[in-house]
Coordinates of N, CA, C and O in Angstrom, one line a residue:
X1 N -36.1 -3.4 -6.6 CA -34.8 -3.5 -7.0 C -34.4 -5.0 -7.2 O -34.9 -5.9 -6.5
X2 N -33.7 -5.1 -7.9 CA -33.6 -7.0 -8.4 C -32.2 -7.5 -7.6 O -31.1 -6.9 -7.9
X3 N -32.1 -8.2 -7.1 CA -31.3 -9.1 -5.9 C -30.3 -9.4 -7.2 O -30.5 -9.7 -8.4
X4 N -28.7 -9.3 -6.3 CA -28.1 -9.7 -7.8 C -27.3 -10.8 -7.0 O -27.0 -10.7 -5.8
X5 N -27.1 -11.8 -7.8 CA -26.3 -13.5 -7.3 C -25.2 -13.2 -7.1 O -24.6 -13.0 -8.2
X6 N -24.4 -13.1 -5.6 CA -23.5 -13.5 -5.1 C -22.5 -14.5 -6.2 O -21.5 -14.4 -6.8
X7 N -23.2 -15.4 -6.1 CA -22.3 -16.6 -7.2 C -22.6 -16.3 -8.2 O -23.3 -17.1 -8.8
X8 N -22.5 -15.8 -8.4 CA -22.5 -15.1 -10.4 C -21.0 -14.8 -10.4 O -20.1 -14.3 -9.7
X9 N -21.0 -15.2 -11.2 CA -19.2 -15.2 -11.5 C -18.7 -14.1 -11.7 O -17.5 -13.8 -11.3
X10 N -19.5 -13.1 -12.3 CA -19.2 -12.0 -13.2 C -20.2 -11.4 -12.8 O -21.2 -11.3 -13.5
X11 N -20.0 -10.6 -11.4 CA -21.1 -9.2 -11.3 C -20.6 -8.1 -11.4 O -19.8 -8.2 -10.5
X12 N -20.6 -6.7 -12.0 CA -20.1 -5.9 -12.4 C -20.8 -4.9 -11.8 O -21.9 -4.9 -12.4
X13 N -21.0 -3.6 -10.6 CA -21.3 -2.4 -10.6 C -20.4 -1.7 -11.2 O -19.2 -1.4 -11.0
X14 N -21.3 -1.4 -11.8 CA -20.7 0.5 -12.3 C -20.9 1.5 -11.7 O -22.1 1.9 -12.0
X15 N -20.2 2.3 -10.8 CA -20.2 3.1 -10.1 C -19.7 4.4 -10.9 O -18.5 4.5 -11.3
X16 N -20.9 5.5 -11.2 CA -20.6 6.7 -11.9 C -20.3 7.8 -10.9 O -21.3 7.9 -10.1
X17 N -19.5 8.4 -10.7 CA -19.2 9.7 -9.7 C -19.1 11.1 -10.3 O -18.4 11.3 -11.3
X18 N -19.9 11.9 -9.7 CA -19.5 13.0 -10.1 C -19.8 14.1 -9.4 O -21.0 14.2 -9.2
X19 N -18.9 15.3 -8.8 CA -19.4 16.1 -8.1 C -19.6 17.2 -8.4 O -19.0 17.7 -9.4
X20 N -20.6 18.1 -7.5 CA -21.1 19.1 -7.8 C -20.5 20.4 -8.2 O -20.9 21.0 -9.2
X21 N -19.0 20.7 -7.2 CA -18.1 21.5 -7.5 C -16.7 21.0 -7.9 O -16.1 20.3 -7.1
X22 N -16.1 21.3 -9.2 CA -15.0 21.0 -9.4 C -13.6 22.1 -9.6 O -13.6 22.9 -10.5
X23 N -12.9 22.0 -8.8 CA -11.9 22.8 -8.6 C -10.8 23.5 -10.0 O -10.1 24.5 -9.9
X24 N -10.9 22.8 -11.0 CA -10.3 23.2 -12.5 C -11.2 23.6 -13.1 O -11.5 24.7 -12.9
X25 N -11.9 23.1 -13.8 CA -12.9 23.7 -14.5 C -14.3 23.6 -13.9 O -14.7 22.6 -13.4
X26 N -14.9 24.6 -14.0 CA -16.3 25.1 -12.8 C -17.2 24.2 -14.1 O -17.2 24.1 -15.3
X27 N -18.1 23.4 -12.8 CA -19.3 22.7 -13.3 C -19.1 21.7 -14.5 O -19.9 21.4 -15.4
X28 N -17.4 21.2 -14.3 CA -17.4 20.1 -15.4 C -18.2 18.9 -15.7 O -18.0 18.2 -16.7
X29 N -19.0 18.6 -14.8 CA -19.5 17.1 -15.0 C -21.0 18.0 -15.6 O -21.8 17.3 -16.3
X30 N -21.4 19.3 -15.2 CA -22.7 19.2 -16.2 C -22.2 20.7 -17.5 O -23.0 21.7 -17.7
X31 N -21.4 20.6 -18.0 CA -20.6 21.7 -19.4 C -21.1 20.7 -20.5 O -20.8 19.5 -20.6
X32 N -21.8 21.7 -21.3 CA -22.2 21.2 -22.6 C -21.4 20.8 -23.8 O -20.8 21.5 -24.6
X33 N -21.6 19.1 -23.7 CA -20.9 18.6 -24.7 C -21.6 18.3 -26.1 O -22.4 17.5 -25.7
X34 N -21.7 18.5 -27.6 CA -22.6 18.5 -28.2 C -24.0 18.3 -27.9 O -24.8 17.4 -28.1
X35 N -24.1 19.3 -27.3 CA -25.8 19.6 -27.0 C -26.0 18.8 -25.5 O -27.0 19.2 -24.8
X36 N -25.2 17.9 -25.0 CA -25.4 17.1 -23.4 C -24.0 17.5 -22.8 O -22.9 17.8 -23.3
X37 N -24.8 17.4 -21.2 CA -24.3 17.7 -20.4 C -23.1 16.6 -20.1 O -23.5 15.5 -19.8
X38 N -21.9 16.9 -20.4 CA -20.8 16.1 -19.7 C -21.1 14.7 -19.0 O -21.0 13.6 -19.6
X39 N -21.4 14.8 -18.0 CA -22.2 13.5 -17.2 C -22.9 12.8 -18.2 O -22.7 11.6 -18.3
X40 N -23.8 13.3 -19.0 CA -24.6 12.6 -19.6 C -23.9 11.2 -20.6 O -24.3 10.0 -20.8
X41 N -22.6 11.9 -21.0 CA -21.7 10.6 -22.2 C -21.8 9.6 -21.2 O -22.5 8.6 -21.1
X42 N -20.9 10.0 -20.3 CA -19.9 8.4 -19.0 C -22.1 7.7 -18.6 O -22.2 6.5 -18.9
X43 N -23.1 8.2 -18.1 CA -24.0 7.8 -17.6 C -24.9 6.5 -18.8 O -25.4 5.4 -18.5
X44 N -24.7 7.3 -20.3 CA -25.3 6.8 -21.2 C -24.4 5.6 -21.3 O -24.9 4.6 -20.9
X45 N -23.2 5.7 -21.9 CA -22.3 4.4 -22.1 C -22.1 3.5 -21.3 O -21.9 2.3 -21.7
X46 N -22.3 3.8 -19.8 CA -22.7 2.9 -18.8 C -23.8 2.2 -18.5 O -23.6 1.3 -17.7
X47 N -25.1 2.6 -19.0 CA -26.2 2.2 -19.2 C -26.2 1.5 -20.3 O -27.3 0.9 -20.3
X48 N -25.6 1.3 -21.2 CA -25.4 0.6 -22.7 C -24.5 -0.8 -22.3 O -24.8 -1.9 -22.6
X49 N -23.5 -0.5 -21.7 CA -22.8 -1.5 -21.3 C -23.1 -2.7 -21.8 O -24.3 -2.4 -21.9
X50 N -23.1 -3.8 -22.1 CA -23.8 -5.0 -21.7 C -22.5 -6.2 -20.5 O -22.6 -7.4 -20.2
X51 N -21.6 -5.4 -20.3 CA -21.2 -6.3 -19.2 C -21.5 -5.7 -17.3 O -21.5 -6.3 -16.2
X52 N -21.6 -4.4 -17.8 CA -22.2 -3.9 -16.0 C -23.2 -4.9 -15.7 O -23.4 -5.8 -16.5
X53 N -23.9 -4.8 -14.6 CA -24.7 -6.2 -14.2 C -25.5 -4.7 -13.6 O -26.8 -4.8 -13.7
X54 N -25.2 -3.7 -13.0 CA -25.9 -2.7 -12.2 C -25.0 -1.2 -12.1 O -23.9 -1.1 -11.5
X55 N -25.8 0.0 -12.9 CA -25.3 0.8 -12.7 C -25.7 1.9 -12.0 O -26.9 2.1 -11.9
X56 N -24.8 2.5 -11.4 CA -25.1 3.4 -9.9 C -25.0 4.7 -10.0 O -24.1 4.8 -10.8
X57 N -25.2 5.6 -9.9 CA -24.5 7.1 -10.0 C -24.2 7.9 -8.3 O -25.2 8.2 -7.6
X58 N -22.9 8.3 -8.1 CA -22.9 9.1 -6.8 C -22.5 10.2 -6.8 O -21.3 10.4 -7.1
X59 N -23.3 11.3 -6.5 CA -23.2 12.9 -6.6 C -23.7 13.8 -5.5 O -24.6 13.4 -4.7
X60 N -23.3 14.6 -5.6 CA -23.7 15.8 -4.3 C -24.8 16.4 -5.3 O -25.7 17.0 -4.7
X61 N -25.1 16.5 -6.8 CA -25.9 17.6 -7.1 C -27.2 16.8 -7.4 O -27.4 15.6 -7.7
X62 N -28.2 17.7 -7.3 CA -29.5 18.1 -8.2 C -29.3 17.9 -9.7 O -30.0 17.0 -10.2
X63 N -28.9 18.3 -10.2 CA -28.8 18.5 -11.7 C -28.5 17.5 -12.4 O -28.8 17.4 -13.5
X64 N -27.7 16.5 -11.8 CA -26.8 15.4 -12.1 C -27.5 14.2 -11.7 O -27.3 13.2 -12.4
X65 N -28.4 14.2 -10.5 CA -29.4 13.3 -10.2 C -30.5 12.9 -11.3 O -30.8 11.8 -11.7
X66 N -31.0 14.5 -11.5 CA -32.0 14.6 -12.7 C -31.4 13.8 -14.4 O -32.1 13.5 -15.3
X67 N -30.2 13.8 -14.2 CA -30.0 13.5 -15.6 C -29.4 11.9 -15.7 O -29.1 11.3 -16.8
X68 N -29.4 11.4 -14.5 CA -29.1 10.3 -14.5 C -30.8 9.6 -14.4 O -31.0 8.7 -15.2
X69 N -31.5 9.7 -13.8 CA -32.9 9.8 -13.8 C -33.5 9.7 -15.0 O -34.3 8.9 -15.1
X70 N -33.2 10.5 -15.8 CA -33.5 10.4 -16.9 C -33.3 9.0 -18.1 O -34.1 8.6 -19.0
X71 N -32.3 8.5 -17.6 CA -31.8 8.2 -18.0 C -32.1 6.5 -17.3 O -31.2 5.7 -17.5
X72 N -33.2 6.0 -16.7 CA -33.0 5.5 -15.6 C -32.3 4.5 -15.0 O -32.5 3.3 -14.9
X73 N -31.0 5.6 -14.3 CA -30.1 5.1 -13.7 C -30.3 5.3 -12.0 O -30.3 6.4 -11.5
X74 N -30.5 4.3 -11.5 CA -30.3 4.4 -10.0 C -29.6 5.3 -9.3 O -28.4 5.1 -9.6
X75 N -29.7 6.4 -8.4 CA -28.9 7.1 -7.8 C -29.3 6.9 -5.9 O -29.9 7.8 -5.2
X76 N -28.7 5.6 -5.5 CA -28.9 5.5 -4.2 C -29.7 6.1 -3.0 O -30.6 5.7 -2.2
X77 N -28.8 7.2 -3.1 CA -28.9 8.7 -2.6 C -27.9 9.9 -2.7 O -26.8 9.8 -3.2
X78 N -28.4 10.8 -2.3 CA -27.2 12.2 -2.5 C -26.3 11.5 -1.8 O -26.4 10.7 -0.9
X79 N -25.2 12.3 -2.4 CA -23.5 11.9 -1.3 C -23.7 12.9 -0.4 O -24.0 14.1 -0.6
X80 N -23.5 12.3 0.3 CA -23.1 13.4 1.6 C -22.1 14.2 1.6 O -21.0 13.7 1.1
X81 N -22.1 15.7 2.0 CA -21.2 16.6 1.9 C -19.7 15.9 2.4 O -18.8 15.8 1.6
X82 N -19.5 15.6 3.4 CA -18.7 14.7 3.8 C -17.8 14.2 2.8 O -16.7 14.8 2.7
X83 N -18.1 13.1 1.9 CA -17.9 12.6 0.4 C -17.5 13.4 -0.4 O -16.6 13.1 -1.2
X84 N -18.2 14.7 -0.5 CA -18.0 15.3 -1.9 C -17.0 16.7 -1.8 O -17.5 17.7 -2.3
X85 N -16.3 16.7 -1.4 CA -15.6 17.5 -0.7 C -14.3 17.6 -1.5 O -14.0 16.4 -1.8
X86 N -13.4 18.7 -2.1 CA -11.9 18.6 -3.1 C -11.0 17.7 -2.5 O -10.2 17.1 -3.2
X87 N -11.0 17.7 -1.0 CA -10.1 16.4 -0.5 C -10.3 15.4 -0.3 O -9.5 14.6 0.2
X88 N -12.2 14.7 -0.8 CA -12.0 13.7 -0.5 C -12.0 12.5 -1.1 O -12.7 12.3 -2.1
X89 N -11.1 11.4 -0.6 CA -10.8 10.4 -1.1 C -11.9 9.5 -1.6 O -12.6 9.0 -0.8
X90 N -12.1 9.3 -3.2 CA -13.0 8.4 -4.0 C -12.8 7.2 -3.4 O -13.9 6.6 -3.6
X91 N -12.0 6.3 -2.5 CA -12.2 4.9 -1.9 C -13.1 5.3 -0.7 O -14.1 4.6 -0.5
X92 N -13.0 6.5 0.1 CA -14.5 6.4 0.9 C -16.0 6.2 0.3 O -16.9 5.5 0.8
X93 N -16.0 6.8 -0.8 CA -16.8 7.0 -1.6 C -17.6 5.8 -2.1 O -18.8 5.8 -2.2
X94 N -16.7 4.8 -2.5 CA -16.8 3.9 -2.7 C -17.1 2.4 -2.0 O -17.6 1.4 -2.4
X95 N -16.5 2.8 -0.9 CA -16.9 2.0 0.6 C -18.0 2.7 0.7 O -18.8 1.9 0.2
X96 N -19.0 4.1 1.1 CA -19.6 4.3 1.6 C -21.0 3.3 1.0 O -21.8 2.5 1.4
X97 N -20.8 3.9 -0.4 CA -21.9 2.8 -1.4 C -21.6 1.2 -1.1 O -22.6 0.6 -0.7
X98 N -20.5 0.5 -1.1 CA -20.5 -1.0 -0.5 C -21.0 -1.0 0.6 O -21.8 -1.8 0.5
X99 N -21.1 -0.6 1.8 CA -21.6 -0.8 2.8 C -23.4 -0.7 2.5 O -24.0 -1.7 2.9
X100 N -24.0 0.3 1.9 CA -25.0 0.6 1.5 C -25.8 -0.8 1.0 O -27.0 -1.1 1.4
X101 N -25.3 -1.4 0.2 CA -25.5 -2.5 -0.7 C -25.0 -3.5 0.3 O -25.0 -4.7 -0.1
X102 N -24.8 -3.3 0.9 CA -24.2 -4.8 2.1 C -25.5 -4.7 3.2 O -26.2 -5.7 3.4
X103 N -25.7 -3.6 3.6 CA -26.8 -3.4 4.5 C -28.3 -4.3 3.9 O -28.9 -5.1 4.6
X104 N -28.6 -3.8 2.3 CA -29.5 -4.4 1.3 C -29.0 -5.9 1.2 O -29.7 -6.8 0.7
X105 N -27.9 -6.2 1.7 CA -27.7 -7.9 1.0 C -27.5 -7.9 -0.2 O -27.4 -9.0 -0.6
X106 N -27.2 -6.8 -1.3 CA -27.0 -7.2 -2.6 C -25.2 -6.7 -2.9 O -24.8 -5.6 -2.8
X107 N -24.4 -7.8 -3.2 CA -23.0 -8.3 -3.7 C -22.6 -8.0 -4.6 O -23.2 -8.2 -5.7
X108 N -22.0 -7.5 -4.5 CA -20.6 -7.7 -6.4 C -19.8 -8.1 -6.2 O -19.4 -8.0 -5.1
X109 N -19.0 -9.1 -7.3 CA -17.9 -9.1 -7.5 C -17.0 -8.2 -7.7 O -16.0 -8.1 -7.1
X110 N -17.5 -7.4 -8.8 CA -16.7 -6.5 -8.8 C -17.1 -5.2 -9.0 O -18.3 -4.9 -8.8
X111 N -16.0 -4.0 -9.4 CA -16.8 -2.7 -9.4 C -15.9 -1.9 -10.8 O -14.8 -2.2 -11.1
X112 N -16.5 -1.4 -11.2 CA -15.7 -0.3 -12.0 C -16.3 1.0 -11.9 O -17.5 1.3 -11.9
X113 N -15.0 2.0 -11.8 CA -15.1 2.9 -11.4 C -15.1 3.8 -12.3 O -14.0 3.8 -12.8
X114 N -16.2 5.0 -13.1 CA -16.7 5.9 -13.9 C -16.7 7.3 -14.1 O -17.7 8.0 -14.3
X115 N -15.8 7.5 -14.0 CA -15.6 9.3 -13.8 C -16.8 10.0 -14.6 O -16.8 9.5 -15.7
X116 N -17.5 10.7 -14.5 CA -18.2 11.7 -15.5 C -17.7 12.6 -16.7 O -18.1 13.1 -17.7
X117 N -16.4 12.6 -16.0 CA -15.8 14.1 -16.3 C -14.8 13.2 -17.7 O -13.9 13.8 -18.3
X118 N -15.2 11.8 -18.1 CA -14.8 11.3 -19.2 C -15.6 10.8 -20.3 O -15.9 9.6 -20.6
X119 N -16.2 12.0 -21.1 CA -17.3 12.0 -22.2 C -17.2 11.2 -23.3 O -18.2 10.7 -23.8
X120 N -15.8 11.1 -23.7 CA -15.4 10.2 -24.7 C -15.5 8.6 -25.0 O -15.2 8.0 -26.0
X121 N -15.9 8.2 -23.8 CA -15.5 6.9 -23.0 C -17.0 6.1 -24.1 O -18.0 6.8 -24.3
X122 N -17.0 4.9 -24.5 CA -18.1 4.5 -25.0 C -18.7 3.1 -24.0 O -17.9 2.7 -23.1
X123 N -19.8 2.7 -24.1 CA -20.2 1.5 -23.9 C -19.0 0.7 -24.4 O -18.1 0.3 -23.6
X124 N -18.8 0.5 -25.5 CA -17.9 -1.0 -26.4 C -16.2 -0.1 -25.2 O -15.4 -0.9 -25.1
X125 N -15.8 1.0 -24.6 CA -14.7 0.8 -24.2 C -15.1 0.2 -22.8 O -14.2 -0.6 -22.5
X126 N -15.9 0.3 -22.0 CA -16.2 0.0 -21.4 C -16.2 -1.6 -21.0 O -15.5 -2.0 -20.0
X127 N -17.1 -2.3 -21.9 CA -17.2 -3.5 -22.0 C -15.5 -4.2 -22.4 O -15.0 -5.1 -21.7
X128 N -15.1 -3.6 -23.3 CA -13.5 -4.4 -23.9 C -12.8 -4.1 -22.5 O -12.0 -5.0 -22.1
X129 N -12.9 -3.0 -21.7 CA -12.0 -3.0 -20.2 C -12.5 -4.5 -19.6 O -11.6 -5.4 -19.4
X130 N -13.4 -4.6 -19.4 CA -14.0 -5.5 -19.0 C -13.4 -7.0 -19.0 O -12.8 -7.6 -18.2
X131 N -14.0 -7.2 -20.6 CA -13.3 -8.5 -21.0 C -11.8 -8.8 -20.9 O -11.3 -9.9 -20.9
X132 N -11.1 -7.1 -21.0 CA -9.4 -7.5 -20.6 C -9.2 -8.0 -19.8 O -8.4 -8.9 -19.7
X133 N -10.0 -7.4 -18.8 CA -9.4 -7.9 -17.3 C -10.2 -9.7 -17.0 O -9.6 -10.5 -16.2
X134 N -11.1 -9.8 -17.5 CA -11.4 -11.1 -17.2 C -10.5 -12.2 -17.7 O -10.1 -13.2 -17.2
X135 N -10.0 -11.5 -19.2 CA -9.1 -12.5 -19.4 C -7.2 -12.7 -19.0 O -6.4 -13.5 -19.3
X136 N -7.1 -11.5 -18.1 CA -6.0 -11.8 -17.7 C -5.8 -11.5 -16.0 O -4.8 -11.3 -15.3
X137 N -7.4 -11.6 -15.6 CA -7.6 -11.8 -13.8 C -6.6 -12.4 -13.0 O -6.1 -12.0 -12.0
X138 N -6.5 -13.8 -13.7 CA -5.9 -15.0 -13.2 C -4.1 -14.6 -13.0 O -3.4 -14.9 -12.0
X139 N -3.6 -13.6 -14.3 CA -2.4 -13.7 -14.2 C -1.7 -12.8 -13.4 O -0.6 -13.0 -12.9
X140 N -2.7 -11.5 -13.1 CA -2.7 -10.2 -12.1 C -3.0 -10.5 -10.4 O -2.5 -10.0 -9.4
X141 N -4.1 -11.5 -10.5 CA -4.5 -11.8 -9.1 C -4.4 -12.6 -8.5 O -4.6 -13.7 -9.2
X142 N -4.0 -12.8 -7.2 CA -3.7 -14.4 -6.2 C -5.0 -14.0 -5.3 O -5.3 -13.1 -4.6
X143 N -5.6 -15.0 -5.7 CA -7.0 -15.3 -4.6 C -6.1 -16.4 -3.3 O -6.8 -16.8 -2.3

């Protein structure tokens, strides 16, 4: 795994989530969207990226591991049931992976957060979120 620079001005994980059971529509993150599975749009566009620095995927399933795999996207480890649960809150989720990556010594600046269950979503929207926020960080944020 490649060590990413703390002082890098601009480190970007992409953190893709998707879980196994969904309470509105059954098995939305793997339902066949022109021929791929749901997950598969948000995993690909995030792998295309060219402003993520490191993309991650966090899921309770098998199926969703394999297709990010595929694709070769990092998947940590399975989320723990705990995690993936209809009540539970995506900032655990999200802490649970920072702490993970803290234990490794590897940093981000920052994170963006990737629903599966958003097929439409491209690399280029991806990247333009990106660059918005870099360019108006300064006027949103007090460091």
């Amino acid at each position: 795994m490649k060590a990413i620079n703390i002082k890098k001005k601009k480190s970007y994980l992409g953190i893709c989530v998707a879980r196994k059971n969904s309470k509105g529509l059954k098995n939305k993150n793997i339902v066949s969207i022109n021929s791929k599975p749901c997950s598969f749009w948000t995993l690909s566009a995030a792998k295309n990226s060219k402003k993520l620095s490191k993309v991650i995927l966090s899921t309770d399933s098998k199926k969703i591991i394999s297709i990010a795999k595929s694709l070769d996207i990092e998947v940590p480890y399975e989320r723990p049931k705990y995690l993936s649960g209809d009540n539970s809150p995506i900032y655990k989720t999200i802490h649970h992976l920072l702490k993970y990556y803290k234990k490794k010594k590897i940093f981000f600046n920052y994170i963006v957060l990737l629903q599966c269950s958003s097929p439409f979503r491209t690399s280029k929207h991806i990247d333009s979120a990106i660059k918005h926020f870099e360019k108006n960080k300064k006027k949103n944020f007090h460091h």
